[in-house]
Coordinates of C-alpha atoms in Angstrom, one line a residue:
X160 CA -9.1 23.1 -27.4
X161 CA -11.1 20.0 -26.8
X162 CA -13.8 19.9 -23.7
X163 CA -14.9 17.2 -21.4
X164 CA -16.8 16.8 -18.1
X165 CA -13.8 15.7 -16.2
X166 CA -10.1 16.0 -17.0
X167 CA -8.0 13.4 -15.0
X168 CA -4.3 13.9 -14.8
X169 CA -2.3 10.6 -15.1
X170 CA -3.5 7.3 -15.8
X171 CA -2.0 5.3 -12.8
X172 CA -3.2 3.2 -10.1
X173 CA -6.1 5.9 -9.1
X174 CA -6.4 7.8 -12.8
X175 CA -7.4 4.1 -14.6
X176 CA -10.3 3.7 -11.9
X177 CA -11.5 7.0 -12.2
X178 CA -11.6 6.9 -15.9
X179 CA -13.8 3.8 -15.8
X180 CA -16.3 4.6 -12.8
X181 CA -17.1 8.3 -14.4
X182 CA -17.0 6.9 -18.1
X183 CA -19.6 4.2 -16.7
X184 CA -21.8 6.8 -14.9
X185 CA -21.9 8.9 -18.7
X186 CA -19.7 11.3 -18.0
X187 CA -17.1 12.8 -20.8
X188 CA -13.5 12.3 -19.3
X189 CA -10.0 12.7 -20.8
X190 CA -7.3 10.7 -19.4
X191 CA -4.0 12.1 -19.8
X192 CA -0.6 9.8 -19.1
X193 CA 2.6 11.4 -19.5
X194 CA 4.2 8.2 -20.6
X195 CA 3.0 6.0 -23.4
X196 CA 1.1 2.9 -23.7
X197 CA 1.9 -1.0 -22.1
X198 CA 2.6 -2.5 -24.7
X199 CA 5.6 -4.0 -23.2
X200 CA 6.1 -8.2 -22.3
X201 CA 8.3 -7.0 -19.7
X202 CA 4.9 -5.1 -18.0
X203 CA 3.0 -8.1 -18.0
X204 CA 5.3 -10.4 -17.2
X205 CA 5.3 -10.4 -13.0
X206 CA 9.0 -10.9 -13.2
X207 CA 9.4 -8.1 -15.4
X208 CA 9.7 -5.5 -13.1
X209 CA 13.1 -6.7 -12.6
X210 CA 13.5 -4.7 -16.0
X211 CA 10.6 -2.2 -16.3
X212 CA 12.1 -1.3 -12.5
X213 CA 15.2 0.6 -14.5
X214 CA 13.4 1.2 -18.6
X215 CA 13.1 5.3 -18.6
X216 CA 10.5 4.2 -21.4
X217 CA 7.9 3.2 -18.3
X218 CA 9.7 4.8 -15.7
X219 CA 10.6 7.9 -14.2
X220 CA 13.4 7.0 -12.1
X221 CA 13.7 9.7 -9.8
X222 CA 16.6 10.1 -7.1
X223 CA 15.8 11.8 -3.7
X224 CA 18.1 14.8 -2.9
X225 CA 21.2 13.6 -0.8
X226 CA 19.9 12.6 2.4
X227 CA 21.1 13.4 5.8
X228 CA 19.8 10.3 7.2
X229 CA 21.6 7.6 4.6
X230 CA 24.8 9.1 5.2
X231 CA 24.1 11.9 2.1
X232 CA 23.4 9.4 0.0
X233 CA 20.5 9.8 -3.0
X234 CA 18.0 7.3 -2.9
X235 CA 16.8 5.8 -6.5
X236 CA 12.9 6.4 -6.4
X237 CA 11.0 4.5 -9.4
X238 CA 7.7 5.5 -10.4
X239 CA 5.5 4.2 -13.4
X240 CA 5.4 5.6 -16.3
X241 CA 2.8 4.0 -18.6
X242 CA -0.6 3.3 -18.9
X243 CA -1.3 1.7 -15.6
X244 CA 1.1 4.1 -13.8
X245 CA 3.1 2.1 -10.9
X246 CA 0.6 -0.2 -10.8
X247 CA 2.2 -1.8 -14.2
X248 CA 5.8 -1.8 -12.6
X249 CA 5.1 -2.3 -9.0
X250 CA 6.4 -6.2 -6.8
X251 CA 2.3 -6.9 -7.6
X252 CA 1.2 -7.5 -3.9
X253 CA -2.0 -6.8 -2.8
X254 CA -2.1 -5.7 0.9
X255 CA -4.8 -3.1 2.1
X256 CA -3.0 -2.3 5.5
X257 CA -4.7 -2.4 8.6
X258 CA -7.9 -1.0 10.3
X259 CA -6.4 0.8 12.5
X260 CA -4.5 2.8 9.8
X261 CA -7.8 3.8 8.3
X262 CA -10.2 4.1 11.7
X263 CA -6.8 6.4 12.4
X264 CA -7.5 9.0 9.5
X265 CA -11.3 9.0 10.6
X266 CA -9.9 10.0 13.8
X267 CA -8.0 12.3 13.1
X268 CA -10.7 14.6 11.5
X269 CA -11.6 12.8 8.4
X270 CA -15.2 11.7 8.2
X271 CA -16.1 8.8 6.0
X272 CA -12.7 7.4 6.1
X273 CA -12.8 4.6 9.0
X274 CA -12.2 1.0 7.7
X275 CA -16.0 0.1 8.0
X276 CA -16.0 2.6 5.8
X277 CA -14.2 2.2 3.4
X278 CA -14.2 -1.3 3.2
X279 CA -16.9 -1.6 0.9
X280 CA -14.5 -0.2 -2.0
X281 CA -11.7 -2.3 -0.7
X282 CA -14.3 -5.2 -1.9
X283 CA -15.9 -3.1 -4.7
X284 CA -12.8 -2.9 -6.7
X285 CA -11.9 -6.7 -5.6
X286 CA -12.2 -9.9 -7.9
X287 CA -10.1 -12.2 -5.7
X288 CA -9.9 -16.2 -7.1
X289 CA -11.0 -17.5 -3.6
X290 CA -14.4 -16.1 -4.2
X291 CA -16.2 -13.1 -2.5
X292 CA -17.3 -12.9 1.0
X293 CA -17.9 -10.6 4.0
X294 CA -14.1 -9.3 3.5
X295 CA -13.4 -10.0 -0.1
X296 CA -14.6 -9.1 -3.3
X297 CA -15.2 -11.5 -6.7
X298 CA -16.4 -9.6 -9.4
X299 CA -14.6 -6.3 -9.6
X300 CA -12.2 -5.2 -11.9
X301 CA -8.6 -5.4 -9.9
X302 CA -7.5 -9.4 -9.9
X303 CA -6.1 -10.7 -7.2
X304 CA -4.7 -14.4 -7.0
X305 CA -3.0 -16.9 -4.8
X306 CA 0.9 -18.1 -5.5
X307 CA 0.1 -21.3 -6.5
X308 CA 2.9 -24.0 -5.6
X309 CA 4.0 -23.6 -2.0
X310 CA 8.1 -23.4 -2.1
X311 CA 10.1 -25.1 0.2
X312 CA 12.4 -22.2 1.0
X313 CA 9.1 -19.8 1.9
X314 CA 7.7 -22.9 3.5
X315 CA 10.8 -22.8 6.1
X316 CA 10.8 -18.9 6.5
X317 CA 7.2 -19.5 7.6
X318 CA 7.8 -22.2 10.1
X319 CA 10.8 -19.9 11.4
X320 CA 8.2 -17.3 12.0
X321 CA 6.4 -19.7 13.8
X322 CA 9.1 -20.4 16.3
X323 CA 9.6 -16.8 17.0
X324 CA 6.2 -17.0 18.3
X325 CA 4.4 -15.5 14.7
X326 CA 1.2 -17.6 13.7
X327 CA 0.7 -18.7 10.0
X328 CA -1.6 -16.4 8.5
X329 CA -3.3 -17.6 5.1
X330 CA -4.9 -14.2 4.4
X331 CA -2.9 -10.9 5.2
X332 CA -6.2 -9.0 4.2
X333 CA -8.4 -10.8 6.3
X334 CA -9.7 -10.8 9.8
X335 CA -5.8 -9.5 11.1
X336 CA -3.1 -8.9 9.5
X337 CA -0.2 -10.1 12.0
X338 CA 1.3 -13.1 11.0
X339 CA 3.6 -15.1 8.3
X340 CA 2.6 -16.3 4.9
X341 CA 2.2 -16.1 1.1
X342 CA 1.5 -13.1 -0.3
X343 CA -1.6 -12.4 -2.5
X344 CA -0.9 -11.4 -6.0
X345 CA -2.5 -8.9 -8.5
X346 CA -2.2 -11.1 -11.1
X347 CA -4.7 -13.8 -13.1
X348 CA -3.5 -17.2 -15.4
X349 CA 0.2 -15.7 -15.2
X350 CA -0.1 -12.1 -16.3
X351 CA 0.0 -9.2 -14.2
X352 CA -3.1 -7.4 -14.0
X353 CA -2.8 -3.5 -13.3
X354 CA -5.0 -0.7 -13.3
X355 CA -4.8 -0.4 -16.9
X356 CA -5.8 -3.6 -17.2
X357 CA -8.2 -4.1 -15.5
X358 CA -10.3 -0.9 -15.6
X359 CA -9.0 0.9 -18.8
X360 CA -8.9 -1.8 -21.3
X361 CA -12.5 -2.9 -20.8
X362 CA -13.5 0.5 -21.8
X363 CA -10.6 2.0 -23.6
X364 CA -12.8 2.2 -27.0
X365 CA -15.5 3.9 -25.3
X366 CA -16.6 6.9 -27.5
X367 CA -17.0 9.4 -23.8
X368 CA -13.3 8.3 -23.2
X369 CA -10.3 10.2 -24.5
X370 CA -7.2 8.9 -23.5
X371 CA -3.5 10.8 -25.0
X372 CA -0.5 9.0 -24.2
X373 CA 3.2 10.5 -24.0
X374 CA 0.9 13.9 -23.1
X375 CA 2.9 15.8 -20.0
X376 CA 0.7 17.5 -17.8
X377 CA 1.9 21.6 -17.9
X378 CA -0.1 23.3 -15.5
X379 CA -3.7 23.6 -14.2
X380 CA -5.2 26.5 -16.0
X381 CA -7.5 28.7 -13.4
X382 CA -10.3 31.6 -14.1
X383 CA -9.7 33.7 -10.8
X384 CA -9.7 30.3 -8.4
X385 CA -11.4 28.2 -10.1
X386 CA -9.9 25.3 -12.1
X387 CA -10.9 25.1 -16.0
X388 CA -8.6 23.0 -17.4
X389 CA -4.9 21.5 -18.5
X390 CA -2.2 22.8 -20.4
X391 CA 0.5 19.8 -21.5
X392 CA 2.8 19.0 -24.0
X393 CA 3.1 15.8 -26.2
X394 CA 5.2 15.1 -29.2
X395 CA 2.9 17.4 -31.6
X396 CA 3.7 20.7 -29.1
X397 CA 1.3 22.1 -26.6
X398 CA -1.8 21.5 -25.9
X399 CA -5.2 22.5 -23.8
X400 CA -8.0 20.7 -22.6
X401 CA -10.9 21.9 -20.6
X402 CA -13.1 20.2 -17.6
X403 CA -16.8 21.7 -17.5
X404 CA -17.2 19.9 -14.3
X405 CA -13.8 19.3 -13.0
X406 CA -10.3 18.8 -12.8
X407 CA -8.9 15.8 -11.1
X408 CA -5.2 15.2 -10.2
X409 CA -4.1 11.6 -10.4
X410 CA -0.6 12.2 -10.7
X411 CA 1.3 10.6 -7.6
X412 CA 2.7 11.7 -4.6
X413 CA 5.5 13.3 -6.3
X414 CA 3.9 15.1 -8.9
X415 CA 0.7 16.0 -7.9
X416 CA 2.0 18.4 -5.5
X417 CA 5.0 19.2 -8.0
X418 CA 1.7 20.0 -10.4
X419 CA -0.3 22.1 -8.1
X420 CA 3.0 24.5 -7.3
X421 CA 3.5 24.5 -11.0
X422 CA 0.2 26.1 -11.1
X423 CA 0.0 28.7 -8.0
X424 CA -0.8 26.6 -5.2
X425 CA 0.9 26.2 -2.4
X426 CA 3.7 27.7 -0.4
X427 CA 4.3 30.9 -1.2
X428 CA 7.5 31.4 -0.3
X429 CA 8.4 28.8 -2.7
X430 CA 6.6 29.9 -5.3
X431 CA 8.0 33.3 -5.6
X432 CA 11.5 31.6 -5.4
X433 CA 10.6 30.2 -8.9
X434 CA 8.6 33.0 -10.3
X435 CA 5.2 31.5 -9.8
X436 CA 2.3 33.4 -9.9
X437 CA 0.2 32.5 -7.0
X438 CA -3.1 31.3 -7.4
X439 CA -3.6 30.1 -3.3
X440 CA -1.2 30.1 -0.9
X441 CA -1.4 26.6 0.3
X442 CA 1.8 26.0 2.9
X443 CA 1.3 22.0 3.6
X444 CA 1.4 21.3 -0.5
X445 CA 4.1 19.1 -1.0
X446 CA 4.7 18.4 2.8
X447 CA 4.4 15.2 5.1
X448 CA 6.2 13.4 2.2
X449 CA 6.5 9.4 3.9
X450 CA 7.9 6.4 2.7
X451 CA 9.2 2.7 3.8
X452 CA 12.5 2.2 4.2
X453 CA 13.8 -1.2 3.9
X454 CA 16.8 -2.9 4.7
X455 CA 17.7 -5.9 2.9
X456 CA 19.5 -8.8 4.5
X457 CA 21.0 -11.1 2.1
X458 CA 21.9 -15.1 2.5
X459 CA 24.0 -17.7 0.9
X460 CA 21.5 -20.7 1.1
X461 CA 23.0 -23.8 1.4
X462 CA 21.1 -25.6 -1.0
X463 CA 20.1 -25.1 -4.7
X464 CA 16.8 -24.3 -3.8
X465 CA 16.2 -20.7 -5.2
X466 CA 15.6 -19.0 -8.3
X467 CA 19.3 -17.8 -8.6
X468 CA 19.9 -21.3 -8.9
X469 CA 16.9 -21.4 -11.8
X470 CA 18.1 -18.0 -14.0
X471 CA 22.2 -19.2 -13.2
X472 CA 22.1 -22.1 -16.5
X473 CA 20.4 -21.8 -19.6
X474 CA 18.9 -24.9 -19.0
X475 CA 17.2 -23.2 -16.2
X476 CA 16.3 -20.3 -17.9
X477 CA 14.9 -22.5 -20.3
X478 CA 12.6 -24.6 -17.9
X479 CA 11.3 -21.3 -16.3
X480 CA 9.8 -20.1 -19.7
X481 CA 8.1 -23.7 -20.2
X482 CA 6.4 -23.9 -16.8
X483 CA 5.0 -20.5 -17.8
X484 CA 4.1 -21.3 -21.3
X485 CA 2.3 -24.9 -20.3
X486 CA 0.5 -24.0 -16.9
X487 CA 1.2 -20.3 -16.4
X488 CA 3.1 -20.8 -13.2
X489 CA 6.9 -20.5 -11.5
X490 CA 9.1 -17.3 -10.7
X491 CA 7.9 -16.0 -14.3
X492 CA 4.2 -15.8 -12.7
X493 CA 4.9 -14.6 -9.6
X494 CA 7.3 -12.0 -9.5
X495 CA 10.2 -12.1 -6.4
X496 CA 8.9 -11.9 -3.4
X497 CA 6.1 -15.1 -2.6
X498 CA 6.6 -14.5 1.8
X499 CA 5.1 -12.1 3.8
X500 CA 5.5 -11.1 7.7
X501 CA 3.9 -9.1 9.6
X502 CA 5.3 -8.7 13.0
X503 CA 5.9 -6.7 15.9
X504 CA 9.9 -5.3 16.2
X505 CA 9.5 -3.6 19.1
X506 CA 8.4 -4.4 22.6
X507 CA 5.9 -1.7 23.4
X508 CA 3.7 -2.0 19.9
X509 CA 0.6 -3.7 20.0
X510 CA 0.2 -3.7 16.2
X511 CA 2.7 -5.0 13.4
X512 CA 5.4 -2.4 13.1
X513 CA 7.4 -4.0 10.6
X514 CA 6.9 -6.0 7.2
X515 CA 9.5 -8.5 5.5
X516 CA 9.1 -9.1 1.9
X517 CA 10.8 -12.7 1.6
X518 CA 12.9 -13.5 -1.9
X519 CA 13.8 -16.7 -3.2
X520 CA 16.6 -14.9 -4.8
X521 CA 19.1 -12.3 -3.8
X522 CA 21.0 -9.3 -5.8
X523 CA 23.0 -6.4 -5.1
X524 CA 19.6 -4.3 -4.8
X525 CA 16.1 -4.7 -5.8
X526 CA 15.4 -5.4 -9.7
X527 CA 19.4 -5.9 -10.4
X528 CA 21.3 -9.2 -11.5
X529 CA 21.2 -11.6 -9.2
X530 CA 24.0 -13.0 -7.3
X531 CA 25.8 -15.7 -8.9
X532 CA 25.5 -18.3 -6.2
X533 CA 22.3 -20.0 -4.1
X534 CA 20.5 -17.1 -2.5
X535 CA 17.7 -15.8 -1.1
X536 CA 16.7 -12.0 0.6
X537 CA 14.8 -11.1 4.0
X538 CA 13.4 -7.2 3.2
X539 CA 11.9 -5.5 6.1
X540 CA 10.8 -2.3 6.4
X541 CA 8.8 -0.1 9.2
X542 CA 5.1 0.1 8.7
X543 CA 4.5 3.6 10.4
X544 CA 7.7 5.5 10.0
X545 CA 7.4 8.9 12.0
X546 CA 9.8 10.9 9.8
X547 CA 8.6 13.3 7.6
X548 CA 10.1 15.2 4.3
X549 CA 9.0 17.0 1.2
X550 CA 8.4 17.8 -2.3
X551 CA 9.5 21.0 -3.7
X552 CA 9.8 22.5 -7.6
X553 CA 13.1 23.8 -8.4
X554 CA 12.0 25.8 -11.5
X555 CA 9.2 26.5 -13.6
X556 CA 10.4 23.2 -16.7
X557 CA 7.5 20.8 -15.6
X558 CA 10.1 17.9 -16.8
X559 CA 12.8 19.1 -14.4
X560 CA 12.0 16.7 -11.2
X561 CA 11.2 18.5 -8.1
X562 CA 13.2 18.3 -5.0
X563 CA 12.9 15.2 -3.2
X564 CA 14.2 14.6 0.5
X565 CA 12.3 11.9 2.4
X566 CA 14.5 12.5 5.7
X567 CA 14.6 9.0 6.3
X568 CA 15.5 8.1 9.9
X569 CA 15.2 11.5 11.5
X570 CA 13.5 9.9 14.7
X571 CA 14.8 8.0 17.4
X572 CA 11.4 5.4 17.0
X573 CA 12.5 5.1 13.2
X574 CA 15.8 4.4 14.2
X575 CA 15.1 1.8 17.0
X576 CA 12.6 0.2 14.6
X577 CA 15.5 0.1 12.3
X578 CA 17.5 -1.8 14.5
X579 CA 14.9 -4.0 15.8
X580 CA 14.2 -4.7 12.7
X581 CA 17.2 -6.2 11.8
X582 CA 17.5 -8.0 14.8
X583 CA 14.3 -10.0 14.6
X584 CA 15.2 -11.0 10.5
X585 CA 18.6 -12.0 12.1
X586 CA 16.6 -13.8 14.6
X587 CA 14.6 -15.9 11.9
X588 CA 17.2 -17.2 9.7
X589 CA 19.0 -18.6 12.8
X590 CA 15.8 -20.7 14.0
X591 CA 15.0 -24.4 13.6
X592 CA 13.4 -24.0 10.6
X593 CA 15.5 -21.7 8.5
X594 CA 19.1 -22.5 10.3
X595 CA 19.7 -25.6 7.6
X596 CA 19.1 -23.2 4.5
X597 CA 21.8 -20.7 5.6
X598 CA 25.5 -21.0 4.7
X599 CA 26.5 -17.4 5.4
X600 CA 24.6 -13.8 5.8
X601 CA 26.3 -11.7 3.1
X602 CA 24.7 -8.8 4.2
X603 CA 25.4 -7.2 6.7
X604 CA 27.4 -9.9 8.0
X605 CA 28.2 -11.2 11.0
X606 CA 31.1 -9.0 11.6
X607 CA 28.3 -6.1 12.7
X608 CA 26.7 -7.3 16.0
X609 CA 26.1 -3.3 17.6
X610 CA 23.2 -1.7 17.6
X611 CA 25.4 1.3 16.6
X612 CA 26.7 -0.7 13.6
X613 CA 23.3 -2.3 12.9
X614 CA 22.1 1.7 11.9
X615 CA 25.1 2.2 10.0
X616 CA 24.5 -0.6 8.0
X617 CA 20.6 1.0 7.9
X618 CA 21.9 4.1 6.6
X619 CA 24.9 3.1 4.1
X620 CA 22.0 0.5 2.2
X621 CA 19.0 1.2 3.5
X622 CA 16.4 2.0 0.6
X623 CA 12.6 2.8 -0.6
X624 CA 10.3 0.1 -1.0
X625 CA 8.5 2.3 -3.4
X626 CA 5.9 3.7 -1.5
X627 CA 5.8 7.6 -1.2
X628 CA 2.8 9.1 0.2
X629 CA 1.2 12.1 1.9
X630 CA 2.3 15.1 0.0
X631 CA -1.2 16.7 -0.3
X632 CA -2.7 15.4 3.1
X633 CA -6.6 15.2 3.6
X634 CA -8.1 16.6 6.5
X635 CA -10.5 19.4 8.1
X636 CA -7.7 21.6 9.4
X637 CA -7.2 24.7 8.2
X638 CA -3.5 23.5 6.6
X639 CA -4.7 20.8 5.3
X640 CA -4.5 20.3 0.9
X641 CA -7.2 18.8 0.6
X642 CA -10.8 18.0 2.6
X643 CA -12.2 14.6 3.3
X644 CA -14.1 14.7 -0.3
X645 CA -10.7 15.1 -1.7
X646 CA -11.3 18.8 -2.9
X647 CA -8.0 21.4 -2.9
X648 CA -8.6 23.9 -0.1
X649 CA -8.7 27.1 -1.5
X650 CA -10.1 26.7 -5.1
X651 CA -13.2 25.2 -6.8
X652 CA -13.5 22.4 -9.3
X653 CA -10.0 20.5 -8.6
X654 CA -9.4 17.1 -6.7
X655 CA -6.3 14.8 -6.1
X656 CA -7.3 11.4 -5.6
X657 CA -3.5 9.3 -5.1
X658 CA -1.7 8.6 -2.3
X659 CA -0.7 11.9 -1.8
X660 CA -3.5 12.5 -0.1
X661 CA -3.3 10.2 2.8
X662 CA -2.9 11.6 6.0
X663 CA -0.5 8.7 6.7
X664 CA 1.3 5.8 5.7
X665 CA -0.8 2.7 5.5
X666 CA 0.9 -1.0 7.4
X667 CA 1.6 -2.4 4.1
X668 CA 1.9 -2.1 0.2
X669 CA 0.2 1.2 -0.9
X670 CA -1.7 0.5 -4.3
X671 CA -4.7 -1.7 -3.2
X672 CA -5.3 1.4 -0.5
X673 CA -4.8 3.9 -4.0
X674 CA -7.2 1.8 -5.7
X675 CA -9.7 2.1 -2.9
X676 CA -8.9 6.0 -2.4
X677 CA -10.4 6.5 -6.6
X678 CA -13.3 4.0 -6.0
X679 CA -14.4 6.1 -3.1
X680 CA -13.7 9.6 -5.0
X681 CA -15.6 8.8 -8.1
X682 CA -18.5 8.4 -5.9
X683 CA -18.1 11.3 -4.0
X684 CA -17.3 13.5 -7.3
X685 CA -20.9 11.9 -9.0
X686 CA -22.0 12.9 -6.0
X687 CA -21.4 17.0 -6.0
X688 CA -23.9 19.2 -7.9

C-alpha cells in the first residue's frame, strides 16, 4: 500500500490538469487511468477520431439504456479511455460556452462561479496561436489553434448564415458567441494536443508523480466518513493506494457517480438494491444526467469539393498524407468539422439555442465510412436541453457499466427546439450561398416536410454529440453532491472535479469548460488546510 498527498481518479480532461497544478505546488499525487497509455497515431492524428471513436483499446463505448424518447432505441455513448481521457478522442474544438451559462451557476447558489470569475482559468489554462489578451490566454499548457486554409464549401455555409441574418463571427470565444464561422482547434503544427499532452507529458517524469495505467478504479475506501484511499485492479490483481490529504474523483460524468455508489454514497434505495453498504445517503448522485442531442442532416454536394471526394481514390488519399507531412495542414490536421454556428432556433430566445457542427464530408453516423459520393453534413444540436436522466449501478462488478438513460426529448421546449432546429439547417442549404453546392438532402429528405415527421426523424437518428454532464451537481442546497469548492456533501477528504459536477449544460463543446472546472479546483484544494 503506497501513500501520497492526493489520489486522483482518472487521468482525463480534468485528472491531467490536476496532476500537474498539485505536482507543481509539491504535492505527492497518484494519477490513476483505467485505460493505458496514447501511444496511438490514430490519437494524435485530428482525423483519427474517426477510428479511436470505435477502438475499445481507448474507448469505452458505452450504449444508453433503450430510450423512450428515440423510439427505444440505445444510443452509442463514447468516452476516452487513455491517458488524456476524452480529451484524446474528442472532434478537438475548443468552445468555453457562454457567460450567461456560468453567471447562471453563480446564480443559482454557487459562489465563485460567474464568468468574471472563472474566466481567469479559462485564460490560465489557454495558449492560443493568436496571442494572449484581455479574453485569451498564450502561455498555458492547453493549445489552441486556427484552421488554417479557409475552404470554399465552409466559406459558403458561412455566407448562408449570413443571409439568414447570422453575422460572421471570427472568435466563438470572444466578446459573443452568436454567429457563423471556423472553429478553433486544440491542436499545434498538426497534432492534436489533449490534456495528456499538454499537462502530463511535461511533468510525467516528475519523481512526486505516480501515474499506473490500465489501473480500474474499485472503490473509495472510507474510515467512518472520511475518504482514505482507492482500491483498483490492474493486470497484476488488486491494489490500494492511500491519500493523506485527499481523494479526488476525475472520472467523468458517467463514472464518477457510478464510483461514489460503488462506494456507499448516494441513493439509498439503490444501494441496498445492489447490496451496498452505505456510507452517506446522497439521493441526487447520479441524477440531472444532460447531454446534446444532435440531428445530422446529410447533402449530396454537387461539386467535388469535399473530403469524400479526397479519401474516395488512392490518389487522394495519397495527397492528404503529403499536405500533412510537408506543411502539417488539410483534413489530416483538422479533424471533420472546420464550421461553426451559433444561432437562435427559436423565436422567443434571446441567446443561441442551437449549435451546427458543419462537415466537409458525410457518413452514415459520426466517425463511420464515408459516403461514397460528394458530401458534406449540417449537425445541430440544442445548447440548453431541459430534459433530464440518470446514472445508476446495476451490480456491485465496477467493469459492468451502470445504467444509462439520458431521456432525451422528454420536454415540449426540447422537442420544439428539435424541430426548429432542423428547420433553420434546412433553411441554410437552400440560401444564395449554399443553394449551388446542393444536389439533393439525403437525410431526412424532402419527402418529410411536418413538424410531426421532422421529430420522428429526431427520434429514429437523433444522437449524442458526446457531451454528458451533471451527474454529481454543485450547489448549496441540501441535495446537492457536491458544494461550490467541489467537496462531496456528507463526507471529508473527497472531491469530483469533471463535468459531472456542473449544475448545467454549458452552450457549446464541454472540455475547454472541464479544463477550466480542474484549474479552478486545484486552487481551491491548495487552498484547504
Amino acid at each position: 500500500m503506497d501513500e501520497f498527498d492526493f489520489v486522483v481518479v482518472g487521468a482525463g480532461s480534468a485528472g491531467c490538469v490536476l496532476a500537474r497544478r498539485l505536482v507543481e505546488a509539491g504535492k505527492t499525487v497518484c494519477l490513476l487511468e483505467a485505460g493505458p497509455e496514447d501511444r496511438s497515431l490514430w490519437i494524435h492524428l485530428p482525423i483519427g477520431y474517426g477510428k479511436t471513436m470505435w477502438d475499445p483499446r481507448f474507448n469505452w463505448r458505452f450504449e444508453t439504456d433503450p430510450d423512450p424518447g428515440m423510439k427505444g432505441r440505445r444510443i452509442y455513448w463514447p468516452r476516452g479511455k487513455t491517458l488524456g481521457g476524452s480529451s484524446a478522442i474528442n472532434g478537438l474544438i475548443y468552445i468555453r460556452g457562454q457567460r450567461e451559462d456560468y453567471d447562471d451557476w453563480a446564480a443559482a447558489g454557487n459562489p465563485g462561479w460567474s464568468f468574471s470569475e472563472v474566466l481567469p482559468y479559462f485564460v490560465k489554462s489557454e495558449n492560443n496561436d493568436r496571442g494572449p489578451d484581455n479574453l485569451h490566454g498564450g502561455s498555458g499548457p492547453l493549445c489552441v489553434s486556427d484552421i488554417g486554409a479557409k475552404d470554399e464549401l465552409i466559406e459558403a455555409l458561412i455566407a448562408g448564415a449570413q443571409e439568414l441574418g447570422i453575422p460572421r463571427n471570427p472568435d466563438f470565444n470572444g466578446a459573443t458567441q452568436e454567429g457563423a464561422g471556423y472553429y478553433q482547434l486544440n491542436t499545434r503544427r498538426g497534432l492534436r494536443c489533449s490534456t495528456a499532452v499538454g499537462y502530463l507529458r511535461p511533468i510525467r517524469r516528475h519523481p512526486k508523480l505516480n501515474v499506473r495505467t490500465n489501473a480500474l478504479a474499485t472503490r473509495i475506501l472510507f474510515e467512518g466518513r472520511r475518504a482514505k484511499g482507492v482500491a483498483y485492479r490492474n493486470r497484476a490483481g488488486q491494489g490500494e493506494v492511500r491519500a493523506r490529504r485527499e481523494v479526488i474523483l476525475c472520472a467523468g460524468a458517467i463514472q464518477s457517480p457510478q464510483l461514489l455508489q460503488l462506494s456507499g454514497v448516494g441513493p439509498a434505495g439503490l444501494l441496498a438494491e445492489n447490496g451496498i453498504q452505505l456510507v452517506h445517503a446522497s439521493r441526487e448522485v447520479g441524477e440531472n444526467l444532460q447531454d446534446h442531442l444532435q440531428f445530422r442532416l446529410i447533402y449530396r454536394c454537387s461539386k467535388p469539393v469535399t473530403t469524400n471526394d479526397q479519401l474516395r481514390s488512392l490518389m487522394g488519399r495519397a495527397r492528404i498524407g503529403l499536405q500533412w507531412l510537408v506543411s502539417r495542414s488539410g483534413p489530416l490536421a483538422v479533424g471533420i468539422n472546420q464550421g461553426g454556428i451559433f444561432a437562435r432556433a427559436l423565436p422567443e430566445s434571446d441567446r443561441p439555442d442551437v449549435q451546427f457542427h458543419c462537415a466537409t464530408l458525410s457518413a452514415d453516423m459520426a466517425g463511420g465510412k464515408v459516403h461514397p459520393f460528394s458530401g458534406f453534413t449540417l449537425s445541430v444540436c440544442q445548447l440548453r436541453p431541459q430534459s433530464r436522466g440518470y446514472v445508476r449501478v446495476r451490480s456491485v462488478d465496477p467493469a459492468e457499466p451502470p445504467a444509462m438513460q439520458p431521456h432525451y426529448l422528454s420536454t415540449e421546449l426540447d422537442r420544439r427546439t428539435a424541430v426548429a432546429a432542423i428547420k433553420l439547417a434546412r433553411a441554410l442549404s437552400r440560401t444564395p450561398s449554399v443553394r449551388p453546392y446542393v444536389a439533393e438532402e439525403i437525410k431526412p429528405g424532402s419527402a418529410l416536410r411536418s413538424d410531426d415527421e421532422l421529430l420522428d426523424f429526431a427520434r429514429e437518428t437523433g444522437a449524442t454529440i458526446f457531451h454528458p454532464s451533471g451527474t454529481c451537481r454543485m450547489g448549496c442546497d441540501a441535495s446537492a453532491v457536491v458544494d461550490p469548492r467541489l467537496r462531496v456533501n456528507g463526507v471529508e477528504r473527497l472531491r469530483v472535479v469533471d463535468a459531472s459536477i456542473m449544475p448545467a449544460l454549458v452552450s457549446g463543446n464541454t472540455n475547454a469548460g472541464v479544463v477550466m472546472i480542474a484549474e479552478k479546483a486545484s486552487d481551491m484544494i491548495l487552498e484547504a488546510r
